[in-house]
PDB file of C-alpha atoms in Angstrom:
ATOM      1  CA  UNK A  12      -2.369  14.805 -23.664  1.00  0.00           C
ATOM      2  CA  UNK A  13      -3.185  17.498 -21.319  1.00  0.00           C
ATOM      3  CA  UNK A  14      -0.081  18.691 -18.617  1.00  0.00           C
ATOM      4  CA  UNK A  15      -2.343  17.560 -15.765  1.00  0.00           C
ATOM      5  CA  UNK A  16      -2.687  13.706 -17.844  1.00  0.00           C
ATOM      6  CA  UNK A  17       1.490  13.527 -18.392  1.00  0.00           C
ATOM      7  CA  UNK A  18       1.740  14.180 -14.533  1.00  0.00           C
ATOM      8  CA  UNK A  19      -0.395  12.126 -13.785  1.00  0.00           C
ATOM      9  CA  UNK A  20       0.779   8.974 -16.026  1.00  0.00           C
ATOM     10  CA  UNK A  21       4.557  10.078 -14.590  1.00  0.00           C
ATOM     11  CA  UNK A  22       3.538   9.668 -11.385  1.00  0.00           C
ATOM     12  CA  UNK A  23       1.803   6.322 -11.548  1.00  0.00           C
ATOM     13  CA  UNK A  24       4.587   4.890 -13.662  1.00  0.00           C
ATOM     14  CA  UNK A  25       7.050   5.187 -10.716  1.00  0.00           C
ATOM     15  CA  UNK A  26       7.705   1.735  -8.863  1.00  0.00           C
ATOM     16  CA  UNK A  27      10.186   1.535  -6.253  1.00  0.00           C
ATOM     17  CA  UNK A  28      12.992  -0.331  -7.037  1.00  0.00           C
ATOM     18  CA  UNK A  29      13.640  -0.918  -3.604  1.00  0.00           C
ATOM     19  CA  UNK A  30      10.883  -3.165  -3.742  1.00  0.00           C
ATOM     20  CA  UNK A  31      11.347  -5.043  -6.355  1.00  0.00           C
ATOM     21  CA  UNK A  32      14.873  -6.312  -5.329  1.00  0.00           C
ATOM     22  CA  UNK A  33      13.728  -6.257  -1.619  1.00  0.00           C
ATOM     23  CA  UNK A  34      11.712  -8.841  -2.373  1.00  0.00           C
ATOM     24  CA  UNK A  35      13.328 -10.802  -5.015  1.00  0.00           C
ATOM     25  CA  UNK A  36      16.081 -11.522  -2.396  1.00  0.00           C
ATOM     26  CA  UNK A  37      13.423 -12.512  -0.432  1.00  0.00           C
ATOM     27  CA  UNK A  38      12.479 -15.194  -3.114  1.00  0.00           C
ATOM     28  CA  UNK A  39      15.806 -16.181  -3.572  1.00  0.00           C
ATOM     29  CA  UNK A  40      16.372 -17.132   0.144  1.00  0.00           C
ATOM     30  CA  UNK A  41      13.052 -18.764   0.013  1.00  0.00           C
ATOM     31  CA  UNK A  42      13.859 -21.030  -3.040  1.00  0.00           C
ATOM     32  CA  UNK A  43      17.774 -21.690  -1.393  1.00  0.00           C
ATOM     33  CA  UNK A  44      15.865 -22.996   1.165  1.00  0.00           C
ATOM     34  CA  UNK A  45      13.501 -24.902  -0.187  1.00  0.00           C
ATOM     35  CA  UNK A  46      10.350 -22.982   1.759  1.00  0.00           C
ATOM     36  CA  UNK A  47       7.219 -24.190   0.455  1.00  0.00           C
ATOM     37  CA  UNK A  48       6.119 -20.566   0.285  1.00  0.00           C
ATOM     38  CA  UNK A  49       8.515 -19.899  -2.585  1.00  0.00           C
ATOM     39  CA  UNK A  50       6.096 -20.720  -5.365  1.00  0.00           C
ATOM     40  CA  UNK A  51       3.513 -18.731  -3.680  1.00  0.00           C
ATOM     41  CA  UNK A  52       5.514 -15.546  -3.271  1.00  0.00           C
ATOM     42  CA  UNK A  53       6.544 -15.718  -6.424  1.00  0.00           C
ATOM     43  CA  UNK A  54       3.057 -15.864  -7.929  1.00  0.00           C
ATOM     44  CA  UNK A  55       1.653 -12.779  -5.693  1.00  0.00           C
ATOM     45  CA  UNK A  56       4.897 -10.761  -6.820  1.00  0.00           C
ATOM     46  CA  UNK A  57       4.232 -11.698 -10.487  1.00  0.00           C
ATOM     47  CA  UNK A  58       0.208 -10.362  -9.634  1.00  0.00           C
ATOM     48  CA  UNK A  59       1.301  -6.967  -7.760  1.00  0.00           C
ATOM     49  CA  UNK A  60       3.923  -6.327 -10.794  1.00  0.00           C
ATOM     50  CA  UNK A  61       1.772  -6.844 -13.293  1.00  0.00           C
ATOM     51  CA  UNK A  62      -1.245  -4.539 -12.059  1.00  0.00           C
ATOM     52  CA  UNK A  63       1.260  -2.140 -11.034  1.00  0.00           C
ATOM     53  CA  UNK A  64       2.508  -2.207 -15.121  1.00  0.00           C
ATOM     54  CA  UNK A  65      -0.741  -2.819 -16.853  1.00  0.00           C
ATOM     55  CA  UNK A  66      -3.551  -1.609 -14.737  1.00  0.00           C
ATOM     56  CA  UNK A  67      -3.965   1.732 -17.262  1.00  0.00           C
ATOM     57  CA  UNK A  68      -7.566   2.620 -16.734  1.00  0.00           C
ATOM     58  CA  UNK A  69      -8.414   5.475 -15.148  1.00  0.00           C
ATOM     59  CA  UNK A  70     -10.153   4.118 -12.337  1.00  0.00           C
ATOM     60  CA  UNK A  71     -11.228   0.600 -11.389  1.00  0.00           C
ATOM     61  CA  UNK A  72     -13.481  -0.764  -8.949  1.00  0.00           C
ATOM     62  CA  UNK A  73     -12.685  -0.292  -5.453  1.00  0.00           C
ATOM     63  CA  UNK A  74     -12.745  -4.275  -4.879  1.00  0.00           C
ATOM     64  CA  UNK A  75     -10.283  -4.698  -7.229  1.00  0.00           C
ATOM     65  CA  UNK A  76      -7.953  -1.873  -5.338  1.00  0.00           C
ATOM     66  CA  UNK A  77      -8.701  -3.397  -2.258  1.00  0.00           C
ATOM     67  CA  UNK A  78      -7.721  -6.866  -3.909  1.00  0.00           C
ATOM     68  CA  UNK A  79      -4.180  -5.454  -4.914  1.00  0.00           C
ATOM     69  CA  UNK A  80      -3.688  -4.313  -1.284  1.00  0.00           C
ATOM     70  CA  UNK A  81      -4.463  -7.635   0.101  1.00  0.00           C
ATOM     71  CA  UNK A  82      -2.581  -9.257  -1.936  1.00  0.00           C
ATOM     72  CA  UNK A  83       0.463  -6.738  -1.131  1.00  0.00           C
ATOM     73  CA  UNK A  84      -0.275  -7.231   2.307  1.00  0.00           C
ATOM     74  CA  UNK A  85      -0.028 -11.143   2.505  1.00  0.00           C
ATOM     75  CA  UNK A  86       3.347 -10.850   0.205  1.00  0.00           C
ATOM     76  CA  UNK A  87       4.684  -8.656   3.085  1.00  0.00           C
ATOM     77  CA  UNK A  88       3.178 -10.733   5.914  1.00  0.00           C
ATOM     78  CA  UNK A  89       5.452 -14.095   3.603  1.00  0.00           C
ATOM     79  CA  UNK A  90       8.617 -12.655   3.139  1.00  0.00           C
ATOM     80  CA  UNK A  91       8.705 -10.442   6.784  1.00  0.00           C
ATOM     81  CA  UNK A  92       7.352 -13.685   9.213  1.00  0.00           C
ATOM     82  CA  UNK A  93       3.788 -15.373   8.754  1.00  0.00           C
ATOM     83  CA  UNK A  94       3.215 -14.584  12.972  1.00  0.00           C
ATOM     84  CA  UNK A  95       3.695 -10.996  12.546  1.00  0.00           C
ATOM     85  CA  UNK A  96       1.507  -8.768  13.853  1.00  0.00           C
ATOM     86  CA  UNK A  97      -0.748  -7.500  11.261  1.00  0.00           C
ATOM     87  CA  UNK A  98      -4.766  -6.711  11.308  1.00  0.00           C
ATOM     88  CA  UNK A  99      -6.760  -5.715   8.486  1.00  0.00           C
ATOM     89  CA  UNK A 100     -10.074  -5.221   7.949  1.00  0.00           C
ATOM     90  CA  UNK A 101     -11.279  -3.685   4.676  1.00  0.00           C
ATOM     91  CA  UNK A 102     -14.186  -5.958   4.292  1.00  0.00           C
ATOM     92  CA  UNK A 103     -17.011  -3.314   4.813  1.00  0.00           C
ATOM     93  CA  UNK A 104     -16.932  -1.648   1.378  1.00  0.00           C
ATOM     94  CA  UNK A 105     -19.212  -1.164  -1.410  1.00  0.00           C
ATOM     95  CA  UNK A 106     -16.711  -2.811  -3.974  1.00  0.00           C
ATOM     96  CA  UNK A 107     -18.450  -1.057  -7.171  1.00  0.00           C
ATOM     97  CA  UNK A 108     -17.654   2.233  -5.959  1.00  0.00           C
ATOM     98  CA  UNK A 109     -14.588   3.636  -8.627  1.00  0.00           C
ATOM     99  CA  UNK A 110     -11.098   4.953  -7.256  1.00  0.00           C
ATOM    100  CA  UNK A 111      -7.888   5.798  -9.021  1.00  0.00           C
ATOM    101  CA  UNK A 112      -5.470   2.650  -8.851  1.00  0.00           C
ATOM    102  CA  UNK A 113      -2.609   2.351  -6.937  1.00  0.00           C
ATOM    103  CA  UNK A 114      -3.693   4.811  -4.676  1.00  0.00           C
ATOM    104  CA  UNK A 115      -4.172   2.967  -1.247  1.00  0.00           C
ATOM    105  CA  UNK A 116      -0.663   0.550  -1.406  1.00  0.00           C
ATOM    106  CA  UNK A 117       2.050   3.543  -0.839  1.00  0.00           C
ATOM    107  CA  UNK A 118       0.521   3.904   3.243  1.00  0.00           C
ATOM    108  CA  UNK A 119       0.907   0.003   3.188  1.00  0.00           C
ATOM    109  CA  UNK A 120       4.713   0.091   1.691  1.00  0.00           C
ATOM    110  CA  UNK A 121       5.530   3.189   4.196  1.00  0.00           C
ATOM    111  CA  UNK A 122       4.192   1.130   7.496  1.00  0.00           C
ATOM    112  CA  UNK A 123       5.972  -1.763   6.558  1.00  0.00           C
ATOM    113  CA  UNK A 124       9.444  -0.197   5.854  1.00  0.00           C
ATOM    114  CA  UNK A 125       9.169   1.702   8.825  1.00  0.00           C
ATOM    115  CA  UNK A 126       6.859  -0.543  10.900  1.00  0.00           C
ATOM    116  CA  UNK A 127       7.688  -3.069  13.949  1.00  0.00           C
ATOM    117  CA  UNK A 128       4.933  -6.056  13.709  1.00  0.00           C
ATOM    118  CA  UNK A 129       6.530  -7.247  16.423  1.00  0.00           C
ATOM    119  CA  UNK A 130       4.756  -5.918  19.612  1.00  0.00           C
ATOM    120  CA  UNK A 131       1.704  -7.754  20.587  1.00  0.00           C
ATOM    121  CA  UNK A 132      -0.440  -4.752  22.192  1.00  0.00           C
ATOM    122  CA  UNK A 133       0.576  -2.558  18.724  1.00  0.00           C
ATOM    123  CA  UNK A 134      -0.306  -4.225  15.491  1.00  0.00           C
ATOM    124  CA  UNK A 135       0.507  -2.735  11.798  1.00  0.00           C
ATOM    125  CA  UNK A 136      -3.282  -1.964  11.088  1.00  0.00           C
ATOM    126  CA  UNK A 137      -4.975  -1.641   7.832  1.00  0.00           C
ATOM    127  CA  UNK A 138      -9.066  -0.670   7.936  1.00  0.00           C
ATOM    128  CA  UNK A 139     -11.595   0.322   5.144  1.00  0.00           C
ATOM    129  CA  UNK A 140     -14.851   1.010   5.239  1.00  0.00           C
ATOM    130  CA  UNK A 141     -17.385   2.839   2.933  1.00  0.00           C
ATOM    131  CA  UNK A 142     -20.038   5.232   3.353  1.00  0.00           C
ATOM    132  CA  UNK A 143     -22.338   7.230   1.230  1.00  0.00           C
ATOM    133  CA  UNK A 144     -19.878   7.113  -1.680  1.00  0.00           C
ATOM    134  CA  UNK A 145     -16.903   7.756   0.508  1.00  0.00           C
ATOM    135  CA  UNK A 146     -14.110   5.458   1.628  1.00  0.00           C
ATOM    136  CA  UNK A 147     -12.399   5.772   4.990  1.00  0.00           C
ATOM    137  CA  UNK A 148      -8.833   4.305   5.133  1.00  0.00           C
ATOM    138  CA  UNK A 149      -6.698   4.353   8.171  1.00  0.00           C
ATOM    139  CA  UNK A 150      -3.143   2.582   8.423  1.00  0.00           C
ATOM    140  CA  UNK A 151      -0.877   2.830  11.619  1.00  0.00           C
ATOM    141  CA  UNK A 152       2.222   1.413  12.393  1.00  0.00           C
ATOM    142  CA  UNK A 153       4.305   1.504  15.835  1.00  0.00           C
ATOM    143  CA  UNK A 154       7.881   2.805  14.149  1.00  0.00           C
ATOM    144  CA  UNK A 155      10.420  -0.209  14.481  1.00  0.00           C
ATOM    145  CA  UNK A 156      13.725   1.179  16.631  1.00  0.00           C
ATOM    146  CA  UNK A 157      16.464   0.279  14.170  1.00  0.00           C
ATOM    147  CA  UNK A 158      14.737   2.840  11.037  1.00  0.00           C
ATOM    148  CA  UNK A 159      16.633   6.066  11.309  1.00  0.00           C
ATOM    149  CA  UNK A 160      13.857   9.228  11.387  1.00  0.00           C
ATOM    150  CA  UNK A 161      13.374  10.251   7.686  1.00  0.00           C
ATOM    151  CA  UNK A 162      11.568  12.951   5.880  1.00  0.00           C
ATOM    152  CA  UNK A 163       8.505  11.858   3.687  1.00  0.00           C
ATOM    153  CA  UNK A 164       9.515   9.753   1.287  1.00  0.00           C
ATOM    154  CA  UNK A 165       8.757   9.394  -2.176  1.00  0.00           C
ATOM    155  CA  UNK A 166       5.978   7.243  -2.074  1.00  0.00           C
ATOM    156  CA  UNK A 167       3.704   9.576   0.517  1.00  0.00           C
ATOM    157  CA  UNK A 168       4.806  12.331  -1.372  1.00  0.00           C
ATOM    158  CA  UNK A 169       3.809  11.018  -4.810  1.00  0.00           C
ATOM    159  CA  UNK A 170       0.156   9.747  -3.754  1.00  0.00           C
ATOM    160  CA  UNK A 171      -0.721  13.145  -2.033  1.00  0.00           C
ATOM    161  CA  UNK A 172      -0.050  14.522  -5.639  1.00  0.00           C
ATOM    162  CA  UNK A 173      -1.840  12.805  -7.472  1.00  0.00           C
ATOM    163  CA  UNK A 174      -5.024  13.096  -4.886  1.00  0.00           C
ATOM    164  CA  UNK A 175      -4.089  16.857  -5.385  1.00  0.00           C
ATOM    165  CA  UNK A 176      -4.971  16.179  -9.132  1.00  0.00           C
ATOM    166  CA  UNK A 177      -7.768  13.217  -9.478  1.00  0.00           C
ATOM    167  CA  UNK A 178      -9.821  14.710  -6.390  1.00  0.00           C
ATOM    168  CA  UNK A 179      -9.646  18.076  -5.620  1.00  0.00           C
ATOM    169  CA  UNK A 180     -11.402  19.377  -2.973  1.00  0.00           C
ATOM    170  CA  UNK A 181     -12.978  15.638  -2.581  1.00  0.00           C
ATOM    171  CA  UNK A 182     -10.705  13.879  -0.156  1.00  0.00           C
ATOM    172  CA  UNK A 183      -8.647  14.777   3.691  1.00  0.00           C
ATOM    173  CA  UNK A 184      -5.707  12.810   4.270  1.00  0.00           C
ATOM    174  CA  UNK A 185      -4.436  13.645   7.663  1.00  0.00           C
ATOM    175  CA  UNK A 186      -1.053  12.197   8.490  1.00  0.00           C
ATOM    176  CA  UNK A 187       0.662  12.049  11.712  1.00  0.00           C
ATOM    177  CA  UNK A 188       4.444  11.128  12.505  1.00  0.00           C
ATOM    178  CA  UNK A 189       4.854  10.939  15.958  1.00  0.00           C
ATOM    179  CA  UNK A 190       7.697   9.661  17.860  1.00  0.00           C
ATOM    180  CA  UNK A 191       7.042   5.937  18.059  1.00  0.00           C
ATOM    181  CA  UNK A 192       4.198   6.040  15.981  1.00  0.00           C
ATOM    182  CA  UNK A 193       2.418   6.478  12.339  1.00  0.00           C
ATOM    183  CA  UNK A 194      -0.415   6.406  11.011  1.00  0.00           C
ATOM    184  CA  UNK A 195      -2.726   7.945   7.811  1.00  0.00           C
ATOM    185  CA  UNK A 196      -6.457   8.791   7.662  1.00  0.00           C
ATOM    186  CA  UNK A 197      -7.507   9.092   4.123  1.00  0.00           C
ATOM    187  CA  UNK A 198     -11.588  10.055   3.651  1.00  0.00           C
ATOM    188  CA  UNK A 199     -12.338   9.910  -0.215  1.00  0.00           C
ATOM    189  CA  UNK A 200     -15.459  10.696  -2.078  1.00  0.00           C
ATOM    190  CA  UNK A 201     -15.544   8.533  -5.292  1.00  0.00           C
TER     191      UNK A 201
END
């Protein structure tokens, strides 16, 4: 195994504990209440973990990254408030296009710890889109009030990395933190 391969694997194996327990307290005060989406969050949490653990190809196809976001997404949308305000469109991609896994869901964990879905006019946003061999993502998030300002986390700083390694000199990611706002603009060629 190459020095560039070990990073690599290091940095994929990293899950965020945070969200793991985030979100089986989340389960737990479903199932104490008896909410009939209990069953359901458990079963996308039991999909997410187990791609996150298992998924050790090198690439797979982009539908089935896109797939894992989704399914991310709609766990968040469950255990935050089915009306939040949340938009996604990644429906305009050529899904046999390959990309590195587990690349697109850190910008979807960052704009939903630091995110408010809460303002009508300002929806969390999600959009995908391919072109000649490339893939355009965008998230933005309106920053919630009651998030103290941070410095990159791990997450952002973890996926930039590994872009660093699996396409260099193939891919922009602009990001920019304003004061009430977020947002990422990732252009990939696969």
């Amino acid at each position: 195994m190459t020095i560039k391969e070990a990073e690599l694997a290091l940095l994929k194996s990293q899950v965020n504990p945070h969200f793991l327990f985030n979100n089986l307290n989340n389960i737990y005060a479903l199932v104490y209440r008896k909410n009939e989406n209990a069953l359901t969050v458990i079963e996308m949490l039991s999909s997410l973990l187990r791609y996150a653990l298992y998924e050790q190809r090198d690439q797979v196809t982009l539908e089935t990254e896109i797939a894992y976001l989704k399914n991310y997404i709609e766990l968040q949308r469950l255990r935050i408030d089915s009306s939040a305000n949340i938009h996604i469109d990644v429906e305009n991609i050529d899904g046999t296009l390959l990309i590195s896994p587990h690349l697109l869901v850190s910008f979807s964990e960052n704009a939903f710890k630091h995110g408010d879905m809460t303002d009508p006019e300002q929806p969390l946003t999600v959009t995908g889109y391919t072109e000649d061999n490339t893939f355009f993502y965008h998230v933005f998030n309106k920053k919630n009030t009651f998030n103290k300002p941070s410095e990159v986390g791990i997450g952002l700083s973890n996926v930039k990395r590994r872009l660093d390694l699996l396409y260099p000199g193939k891919y922009n990611l602009s990001i920019a933190d304003g004061k009430d706002e977020f947002s990422i603009d990732l252009r990939i060629e696969l």
